[in-house]
Coordinates of C-alpha atoms and ligand atoms in Angstrom, one line a residue:
M175 CA 138.0 86.1 88.2
A176 CA 140.1 89.3 89.6
K177 CA 138.2 92.5 88.9
A178 CA 140.9 93.4 86.3
E179 CA 139.5 90.8 84.2
L180 CA 136.2 92.9 83.6
M181 CA 135.2 94.8 80.6
D182 CA 134.4 98.5 81.2
Y183 CA 130.4 98.6 81.8
D184 CA 129.6 100.9 78.8
K185 CA 131.8 99.0 76.4
A186 CA 130.3 95.6 77.1
L187 CA 126.7 97.5 76.5
E188 CA 128.2 98.7 73.2
L189 CA 128.8 95.0 72.1
F190 CA 126.2 93.2 74.0
E191 CA 122.7 93.7 74.8
P192 CA 121.8 92.0 78.5
V193 CA 119.1 89.8 78.9
L194 CA 117.7 89.0 82.4
G195 CA 115.6 86.9 84.7
F196 CA 114.9 86.8 88.3
E197 CA 113.7 84.3 90.6
V198 CA 112.9 85.7 94.1
H199 CA 112.1 83.4 97.2
V200 CA 109.8 84.9 99.7
E201 CA 109.8 83.3 103.1
L202 CA 106.3 83.5 104.5
N203 CA 105.7 84.5 108.2
T204 CA 103.3 81.6 109.0
K205 CA 103.1 80.4 112.7
T206 CA 104.2 76.9 111.7
K207 CA 106.0 75.3 108.7
M208 CA 104.5 74.4 105.4
F209 CA 103.7 70.7 105.8
C210 CA 104.1 70.2 109.7
G211 CA 103.1 71.7 113.1
C212 CA 106.8 72.8 113.8
A213 CA 107.4 76.5 114.9
N214 CA 108.6 78.7 111.8
E215 CA 110.7 80.9 113.9
F216 CA 114.2 82.9 113.3
G217 CA 116.7 82.2 116.0
S218 CA 115.5 79.4 118.0
G219 CA 118.3 77.1 119.3
A220 CA 119.8 74.4 116.4
N221 CA 117.5 71.7 115.2
T222 CA 114.9 72.6 118.0
N223 CA 112.2 73.4 115.7
T224 CA 112.1 69.7 114.1
C225 CA 109.8 66.8 113.7
P226 CA 109.6 63.5 111.8
T227 CA 107.9 65.3 108.9
C228 CA 110.2 68.1 108.2
L229 CA 113.2 65.6 109.0
G230 CA 112.2 63.0 106.3
L231 CA 112.0 60.2 109.1
P232 CA 109.9 57.0 108.5
G233 CA 106.2 57.7 109.3
G234 CA 106.5 61.4 108.9
L235 CA 103.5 62.6 106.9
P236 CA 103.0 66.2 105.3
Q237 CA 99.9 68.4 105.6
V238 CA 99.5 71.6 103.9
N239 CA 99.5 74.7 106.2
R240 CA 96.1 76.5 104.9
Q241 CA 97.8 80.1 105.9
A242 CA 100.8 79.6 103.4
I243 CA 98.2 78.5 100.8
E244 CA 96.4 81.7 101.6
S245 CA 99.3 84.0 101.6
S246 CA 100.4 82.3 98.3
I247 CA 97.3 83.2 96.8
R248 CA 97.3 86.6 98.3
L249 CA 100.7 87.3 96.8
G250 CA 99.8 85.7 93.2
L251 CA 96.8 88.3 93.0
A252 CA 98.9 91.2 94.1
L253 CA 101.5 90.0 91.3
G254 CA 98.4 90.3 89.0
C255 CA 98.6 86.3 88.7
E256 CA 95.9 84.1 87.4
I257 CA 95.3 81.5 90.4
A258 CA 94.9 77.8 89.4
E259 CA 91.9 76.2 90.0
T260 CA 93.8 72.8 91.1
S261 CA 97.6 73.2 91.8
R262 CA 99.8 70.2 92.8
F263 CA 102.8 69.8 94.6
A264 CA 105.8 67.8 92.9
R265 CA 108.9 66.5 94.7
K266 CA 112.2 67.8 93.1
N267 CA 114.8 65.0 93.7
Y268 CA 118.3 65.8 94.7
F269 CA 120.9 65.1 97.3
Y270 CA 122.0 67.9 99.4
P271 CA 122.9 67.8 103.2
D272 CA 120.8 70.7 104.1
T273 CA 117.8 68.7 103.0
A274 CA 116.8 65.9 105.0
K275 CA 113.9 64.6 103.1
N276 CA 116.4 64.2 99.8
F277 CA 114.0 66.1 97.8
Q278 CA 112.2 69.4 98.0
T279 CA 108.4 69.6 98.2
S280 CA 107.7 72.1 95.3
Q281 CA 105.5 72.9 92.4
Y282 CA 106.2 71.9 88.8
D283 CA 103.8 71.9 85.9
E284 CA 100.9 73.1 88.4
P285 CA 101.9 76.0 90.2
I286 CA 99.4 78.0 92.5
A287 CA 99.7 81.4 90.5
F288 CA 101.1 82.3 86.7
D289 CA 100.8 84.8 84.1
G290 CA 101.5 87.9 86.1
Q291 CA 102.8 91.4 85.6
L292 CA 104.6 94.0 87.8
T293 CA 105.3 97.5 86.5
I294 CA 108.4 99.1 88.4
E295 CA 109.4 102.6 88.2
L296 CA 113.2 103.5 87.9
E297 CA 114.9 106.5 89.1
S298 CA 114.9 108.3 85.7
G299 CA 111.2 107.6 85.6
R300 CA 111.5 105.0 83.1
Q301 CA 108.8 102.4 83.6
V302 CA 109.7 98.7 83.0
T303 CA 106.9 96.0 83.1
V304 CA 108.2 92.4 84.1
D305 CA 106.0 89.6 83.4
I306 CA 105.8 87.1 85.9
E307 CA 105.8 83.5 84.6
R308 CA 104.9 81.8 87.8
A309 CA 104.5 81.8 91.6
H310 CA 104.9 78.5 93.0
M311 CA 105.1 77.3 96.6
E312 CA 107.7 75.1 98.0
D313 CA 109.4 74.6 101.4
D314 CA 112.8 75.9 102.4
A315 CA 116.1 73.9 103.0
G316 CA 117.8 73.7 106.3
K317 CA 120.8 75.9 106.9
L318 CA 124.8 74.8 106.7
T319 CA 127.5 76.6 108.7
H320 CA 130.9 76.1 107.3
L321 CA 133.6 76.4 110.0
G322 CA 137.2 76.9 110.1
G323 CA 137.6 78.2 106.6
A324 CA 137.6 82.0 105.2
A325 CA 134.6 84.0 105.2
G326 CA 132.3 81.1 105.9
R327 CA 132.8 79.5 102.7
I328 CA 132.7 75.6 102.0
Q329 CA 135.9 75.9 100.4
G330 CA 138.6 75.7 103.0
A331 CA 136.3 74.6 105.8
D332 CA 137.2 72.2 108.4
Y333 CA 133.6 71.1 109.1
S334 CA 129.9 71.9 108.6
L335 CA 127.2 72.2 110.9
V336 CA 123.5 71.7 109.8
D337 CA 120.4 73.3 111.3
Y338 CA 117.1 72.0 110.1
N339 CA 115.0 74.7 111.8
R340 CA 114.4 76.1 108.4
G341 CA 113.9 73.1 106.6
G342 CA 110.2 72.9 106.0
V343 CA 109.6 76.7 106.0
P344 CA 107.0 77.9 103.6
L345 CA 108.4 79.7 100.6
V346 CA 106.8 81.2 97.4
E347 CA 109.0 81.3 94.6
I348 CA 108.1 84.3 91.9
V349 CA 109.6 83.6 88.4
T350 CA 110.0 86.2 86.0
Q351 CA 109.9 85.7 82.1
M352 CA 113.0 86.7 80.2
I353 CA 113.5 90.4 80.7
E354 CA 114.8 92.1 77.3
G355 CA 115.4 95.9 76.5
A356 CA 117.0 96.5 79.9
E357 CA 120.1 97.9 78.2
A358 CA 122.1 99.9 80.6
D359 CA 119.2 99.9 83.3
A360 CA 119.8 96.1 84.0
P361 CA 121.3 96.2 87.5
E362 CA 119.0 99.3 88.4
I363 CA 116.0 97.0 87.0
G364 CA 117.2 94.1 89.4
K365 CA 117.4 95.9 92.3
T366 CA 114.2 98.0 91.6
Y367 CA 112.3 94.5 90.9
V368 CA 113.5 92.9 94.2
A369 CA 112.5 96.1 96.0
A370 CA 109.2 96.1 94.8
I371 CA 108.6 92.4 95.5
R372 CA 109.7 93.2 98.9
E373 CA 107.4 96.2 99.4
I374 CA 104.5 94.0 98.0
V375 CA 104.7 91.2 100.4
K376 CA 105.5 93.8 103.3
A377 CA 102.0 95.2 102.6
L378 CA 100.5 92.3 102.3
G379 CA 101.9 91.1 105.6
V380 CA 102.7 87.9 104.3
S381 CA 106.4 87.9 105.1
N382 CA 108.7 89.4 107.5
A383 CA 110.6 90.9 104.3
R384 CA 113.8 91.1 106.1
M385 CA 116.4 90.5 103.3
E386 CA 119.4 90.6 105.9
E387 CA 117.5 87.4 107.5
G388 CA 117.0 85.8 104.2
N389 CA 113.1 86.3 104.1
V390 CA 113.6 87.6 100.6
R391 CA 116.4 86.1 98.5
C392 CA 117.0 86.7 94.8
D393 CA 118.7 84.4 92.2
A394 CA 119.6 86.8 89.2
N395 CA 119.9 85.3 85.6
V396 CA 122.2 87.0 83.2
S397 CA 123.1 86.4 79.7
L398 CA 124.3 88.3 76.8
R399 CA 123.4 88.5 73.4
P400 CA 125.9 90.0 70.7
R401 CA 124.3 93.1 69.2
G402 CA 122.8 92.3 65.8
S403 CA 122.3 88.6 66.6
N404 CA 119.0 87.1 67.7
I405 CA 120.5 84.1 69.7
L406 CA 120.5 84.2 73.1
G407 CA 123.5 83.6 75.0
T408 CA 124.2 81.3 77.8
R409 CA 122.9 82.5 81.2
T410 CA 124.6 82.1 84.6
E411 CA 122.3 82.1 87.8
T412 CA 123.9 84.1 90.6
K413 CA 122.2 82.4 93.7
N414 CA 121.0 84.0 97.2
V415 CA 121.8 87.5 96.6
N416 CA 120.4 88.9 99.8
S417 CA 120.5 92.9 99.7
L418 CA 119.2 95.3 97.2
R419 CA 122.8 97.0 96.7
S420 CA 124.1 93.3 95.7
V421 CA 121.4 92.6 93.3
E422 CA 122.4 95.5 91.2
K423 CA 126.1 95.0 91.8
A424 CA 125.9 91.2 91.0
V425 CA 124.0 92.1 87.5
R426 CA 126.6 94.8 86.8
Y427 CA 129.5 92.2 87.7
E428 CA 128.0 89.4 85.3
I429 CA 127.4 91.6 82.6
Q430 CA 131.3 92.9 82.6
R431 CA 132.7 89.4 83.5
Q432 CA 130.7 87.8 80.7
A433 CA 131.4 90.4 78.0
A434 CA 135.3 90.1 78.7
L435 CA 135.1 86.5 78.7
L436 CA 133.2 86.4 75.3
T437 CA 135.2 89.1 73.7
A438 CA 138.5 87.2 74.6
G439 CA 137.0 84.2 72.7
G440 CA 135.6 82.1 75.7
T441 CA 132.4 80.3 76.4
I442 CA 130.0 81.0 79.2
T443 CA 129.3 78.0 81.1
Q444 CA 125.5 77.4 82.1
E445 CA 125.9 77.3 86.0
T446 CA 125.1 78.7 89.0
R447 CA 127.2 81.3 90.6
H448 CA 127.9 82.4 94.2
W449 CA 127.9 86.1 95.2
H450 CA 130.5 87.5 97.5
E451 CA 129.4 90.4 99.4
D452 CA 133.2 90.9 100.8
T453 CA 134.6 91.1 97.3
G454 CA 131.9 92.0 95.3
T455 CA 132.5 89.1 92.9
T456 CA 130.7 86.1 91.7
S457 CA 132.5 82.5 91.3
A458 CA 131.5 79.4 89.8
G459 CA 129.2 77.0 91.6
R460 CA 127.9 73.9 90.1
P461 CA 126.8 73.3 86.6
K462 CA 122.9 74.4 86.0
S463 CA 120.9 71.1 85.8
D464 CA 117.8 71.2 83.8
A465 CA 114.6 70.3 85.2
D466 CA 114.6 66.5 83.7
D467 CA 117.6 66.1 86.0
Y468 CA 115.6 66.4 89.0
R469 CA 113.0 63.9 88.2
Y470 CA 109.9 65.7 89.1
F471 CA 107.0 63.6 90.0
P472 CA 103.5 64.5 91.8
E473 CA 103.7 64.3 95.5
P474 CA 101.8 61.1 96.5
D475 CA 101.5 62.2 100.3
L476 CA 99.4 65.4 99.2
V477 CA 96.1 66.0 97.7
P478 CA 96.0 68.6 94.7
V479 CA 95.2 72.4 96.1
A480 CA 92.1 73.4 94.8
P481 CA 90.9 76.9 96.1
S482 CA 87.2 77.7 95.3
R483 CA 86.7 80.8 93.2
A484 CA 84.5 82.5 96.0
W485 CA 87.6 82.1 98.2
V486 CA 90.0 83.5 95.9
E487 CA 87.7 86.4 95.4
E488 CA 87.2 86.8 99.1
L489 CA 91.0 87.2 99.3
R490 CA 91.2 89.5 96.3
A491 CA 89.2 91.7 98.5
T492 CA 91.7 91.7 101.3
L493 CA 94.5 93.1 98.8
P494 CA 96.1 96.2 100.1
E495 CA 96.2 99.4 98.0
P496 CA 99.4 98.7 95.4
P497 CA 102.7 100.0 97.3
A498 CA 103.4 101.9 94.2
A499 CA 100.0 103.5 93.8
R500 CA 100.3 104.4 97.5
R501 CA 103.4 106.2 97.2
K502 CA 102.1 108.5 94.5
R503 CA 99.0 109.1 96.5
L504 CA 101.1 110.1 99.4
Q505 CA 103.4 112.1 98.0
A506 CA 100.7 114.0 96.3
D507 CA 98.6 114.5 99.4
W508 CA 101.7 115.6 101.5
G509 CA 102.9 118.1 98.9
F510 CA 106.5 117.0 98.8
V511 CA 109.0 117.5 96.1
N512 CA 110.8 114.3 94.9
L513 CA 113.7 114.5 97.1
E514 CA 111.8 115.1 100.3
F515 CA 109.6 112.0 99.4
Q516 CA 112.5 109.6 98.4
D517 CA 114.2 110.8 101.6
V518 CA 111.1 109.3 103.6
V519 CA 111.1 106.1 101.3
N520 CA 114.6 105.6 101.6
S521 CA 114.5 105.7 105.3
D522 CA 111.7 103.3 105.3
L523 CA 109.4 105.8 107.4
L524 CA 106.2 105.8 105.0
D525 CA 104.0 103.9 107.7
V526 CA 105.1 106.2 110.6
M527 CA 104.8 109.6 108.5
E528 CA 101.4 108.5 107.7
A529 CA 100.5 107.4 111.4
T530 CA 101.9 110.9 112.5
I531 CA 100.2 112.9 110.0
A532 CA 96.9 111.2 110.7
A533 CA 97.6 111.9 114.2
G534 CA 97.4 115.9 113.5
A535 CA 101.2 116.8 112.5
P536 CA 101.6 118.8 109.3
A537 CA 103.3 116.9 106.7
Q538 CA 106.5 119.1 106.6
A539 CA 107.0 119.0 110.5
A540 CA 106.4 115.4 110.5
R541 CA 108.9 114.8 108.0
K542 CA 111.5 117.2 109.5
W543 CA 111.4 115.4 112.8
W544 CA 111.3 111.7 111.6
T545 CA 114.3 112.0 109.0
G546 CA 115.9 114.7 111.1
E547 CA 116.3 114.1 114.9
V548 CA 114.7 110.9 115.3
A549 CA 116.8 109.3 112.6
R550 CA 119.8 110.8 113.8
L551 CA 119.1 109.0 117.4
A552 CA 118.3 105.9 115.6
N553 CA 121.4 105.9 113.9
A554 CA 123.3 106.5 116.9
A555 CA 121.7 103.7 118.8
G556 CA 121.9 101.4 115.8
V557 CA 118.1 100.7 115.7
S558 CA 115.4 101.7 113.4
A559 CA 113.5 105.2 113.8
D560 CA 110.1 103.2 114.3
T561 CA 111.3 101.4 117.5
L562 CA 112.3 104.5 119.2
V563 CA 109.1 106.6 119.5
T564 CA 105.6 106.2 118.1
P565 CA 104.2 108.3 115.7
A566 CA 101.8 109.6 118.3
Q567 CA 104.4 110.8 120.3
V568 CA 106.2 112.7 117.7
A569 CA 102.8 114.5 116.7
A570 CA 102.4 115.2 120.1
L571 CA 105.9 116.8 120.3
I572 CA 105.3 118.7 117.1
E573 CA 101.9 120.0 118.8
L574 CA 103.9 121.5 121.5
I575 CA 106.1 123.4 119.2
T576 CA 103.2 124.6 117.0
D577 CA 101.5 125.9 120.2
G578 CA 104.6 127.6 121.7
T579 CA 105.2 125.4 124.5
L580 CA 108.8 124.3 123.0
T581 CA 111.3 125.8 120.8
D582 CA 113.0 123.2 118.4
R583 CA 116.1 123.1 120.7
L584 CA 113.9 122.4 123.8
A585 CA 111.8 119.8 121.7
R586 CA 115.3 117.9 121.2
Q587 CA 115.6 117.4 124.9
V588 CA 112.0 116.4 125.3
L589 CA 112.3 113.8 122.5
E590 CA 115.4 112.2 124.4
G591 CA 113.3 112.1 127.5
V592 CA 110.5 110.4 125.8
I593 CA 112.9 107.7 124.2
A594 CA 114.5 107.3 128.0
G595 CA 110.7 106.4 129.0
E596 CA 110.0 109.3 130.7
G597 CA 106.6 109.4 129.5
T598 CA 104.6 111.3 126.9
P599 CA 106.0 114.5 125.4
S600 CA 103.8 116.7 127.8
E601 CA 104.9 114.5 130.8
V602 CA 108.6 115.1 129.9
V603 CA 107.8 118.9 129.8
A604 CA 106.6 119.0 133.1
S605 CA 109.0 116.8 134.8
R606 CA 111.9 118.1 133.4
G607 CA 110.5 121.9 133.6
L608 CA 111.4 122.4 129.9
A609 CA 108.6 124.8 128.6
V610 CA 109.3 128.1 127.1
V611 CA 109.1 130.9 129.4
S612 CA 106.4 132.8 127.8
D613 CA 105.9 135.0 130.8
D614 CA 106.9 138.4 129.6
G615 CA 107.1 139.5 133.3
A616 CA 110.1 137.1 134.0
L617 CA 111.5 137.7 130.6
I618 CA 111.3 141.7 131.2
A619 CA 112.9 141.0 134.8
A620 CA 115.9 139.4 133.0
I621 CA 116.3 141.8 130.2
D622 CA 116.4 144.6 132.9
E623 CA 119.1 143.0 135.2
A624 CA 121.4 142.1 131.9
L625 CA 121.0 145.9 130.9
A626 CA 121.6 147.2 134.0
S627 CA 124.8 145.1 134.3
Q628 CA 125.9 146.2 130.8
P629 CA 125.5 150.0 130.7
D630 CA 127.8 150.3 127.9
V631 CA 125.6 148.0 125.7
L632 CA 122.7 150.0 126.6
A633 CA 124.2 153.2 125.7
K634 CA 125.0 151.6 122.1
I635 CA 121.7 150.4 121.6
R636 CA 120.0 153.7 122.5
D637 CA 122.7 155.1 120.1
G638 CA 121.1 153.0 117.4
K639 CA 123.6 150.1 117.3
V640 CA 120.7 147.6 117.3
Q641 CA 123.2 144.7 116.8
A642 CA 124.8 145.3 120.1
A643 CA 121.5 143.8 121.7
G644 CA 122.7 140.5 120.7
A645 CA 125.2 140.4 124.1
V646 CA 122.0 141.1 126.3
I647 CA 119.8 138.5 124.3
G648 CA 122.4 135.7 124.9
A649 CA 122.7 136.8 128.5
V650 CA 118.7 136.7 128.9
M651 CA 118.7 133.2 127.0
K652 CA 121.3 131.9 129.5
A653 CA 119.4 133.2 132.3
M654 CA 116.3 131.3 131.2
R655 CA 118.1 128.2 130.6
G656 CA 117.7 128.2 126.7
Q657 CA 113.6 128.2 127.7
A658 CA 112.9 131.6 125.9
D659 CA 111.8 132.3 122.4
A660 CA 114.7 134.3 121.3
A661 CA 112.8 136.4 118.9
R662 CA 110.4 137.5 121.7
V663 CA 113.4 138.4 123.8
R664 CA 115.0 140.3 121.1
E665 CA 111.6 142.3 120.7
L666 CA 111.5 143.0 124.5
V667 CA 115.3 144.1 124.8
L668 CA 114.8 147.1 122.2
E669 CA 111.6 148.2 123.9
R670 CA 113.1 148.3 127.3
A671 CA 116.3 149.7 126.1
G672 CA 114.2 152.5 124.3
S673 CA 111.1 153.1 126.6
A674 CA 112.2 152.1 129.9
P675 CA 115.7 153.2 131.2
A676 CA 117.4 150.0 133.0
E677 CA 118.2 152.3 135.8
S678 CA 114.4 153.0 136.6
A679 CA 113.7 149.5 136.2
Q680 CA 115.8 148.3 138.9
Ligands
ZN824 ZN1 108.5 69.5 111.7

């Protein structure tokens, strides 16, 4: 559907109430796959991490990965879920070329975790509690690459390649209850909810949580209910939305598309839809099947998972502070206003900031360097800031500024030396000879020389035209290769011009 066929967003909200639902797939970062010993590794040579079990070959038998169960339970607990006393795997049957077994090993009526809640906060400060229906375990499909067509789509492709490395990688699928009352915030709720899930799995350490590598993928369900009606509209499910911005855009797009279609007398088909990052649009996928169509049945090759209550409680004790609570605590500790704190959060710098401050740096100085010069250099190099320097190095740099060894300008040069691998900040100061010249004797010598060579300036200063001192300060700073404290130089220039005539100082 072309963008012209969308209804204006505000108009759509006047006529309809959006109802949402999200399914977020989290790829766990276990060493091995869910049911076999193959490596769970991104970026290996195609089809190298495979075995008879994950390829569904005769004789392959699954065995559950204990670490995957543990991660799933911890994730369930962090989402406020109940952990099932017994939980069972089920086969979800379908043919799709990226799944060699012809079924996905998933969970159906006995998920590992259920009945959770997650409260998110929108930019306006509005709090929304999202009810979690379930979080169940399953294995991932392989990856198809479509070649010869446009933008890697299957339509128009000449041929497709399949890589089964991802087949069998452990996933947790988190399914929300229906979210009503979202109103105009619907797109932001989608984005914020997925961001919160990503933050939680990262804090737990159960996933690498890189959306660009597909570690966290979101399916967004959207339907519209006409104002004044209590009958739910037909929903669409936009699959595999792989960035936070895209979740926001996909929800907004579906609201505008469905509103236009319904108002024109059309009907919404219950279907999956593809999200197109390049055009910012969705297009029809396949008609959405009902659970019955998959002929779920209990996996006969696996025993039920029955985690002991003692183990569950042991795992509960390992849960980190919830990310939202941690953010509130840190902002208060650091005394940052919202804008300053958001800057840190949006740049994904919470961890390094916390470590830098723990290493002794004042909060504002740490923020200034991480979100300023370090971020600038990281952007230029196309890497993330925390890969350039360590919190300890930034703290040491700030310490050198605080004790007067470095000016900000010199500190930037030291930072470049540290990034270039020349050693700690102190080592770079020593090897590059970058410390501030704090020896007044050296400064006075340079000042007297500058005053002597600019007698007209000297006369002006003595005449009370203090601003004329700028030329002398500039000359001294240049002679000191910038390694002087300009305020101290100014002080000394005025002093020398007044009390010690330059002629006699020569
Ligand atoms: Zn395998």
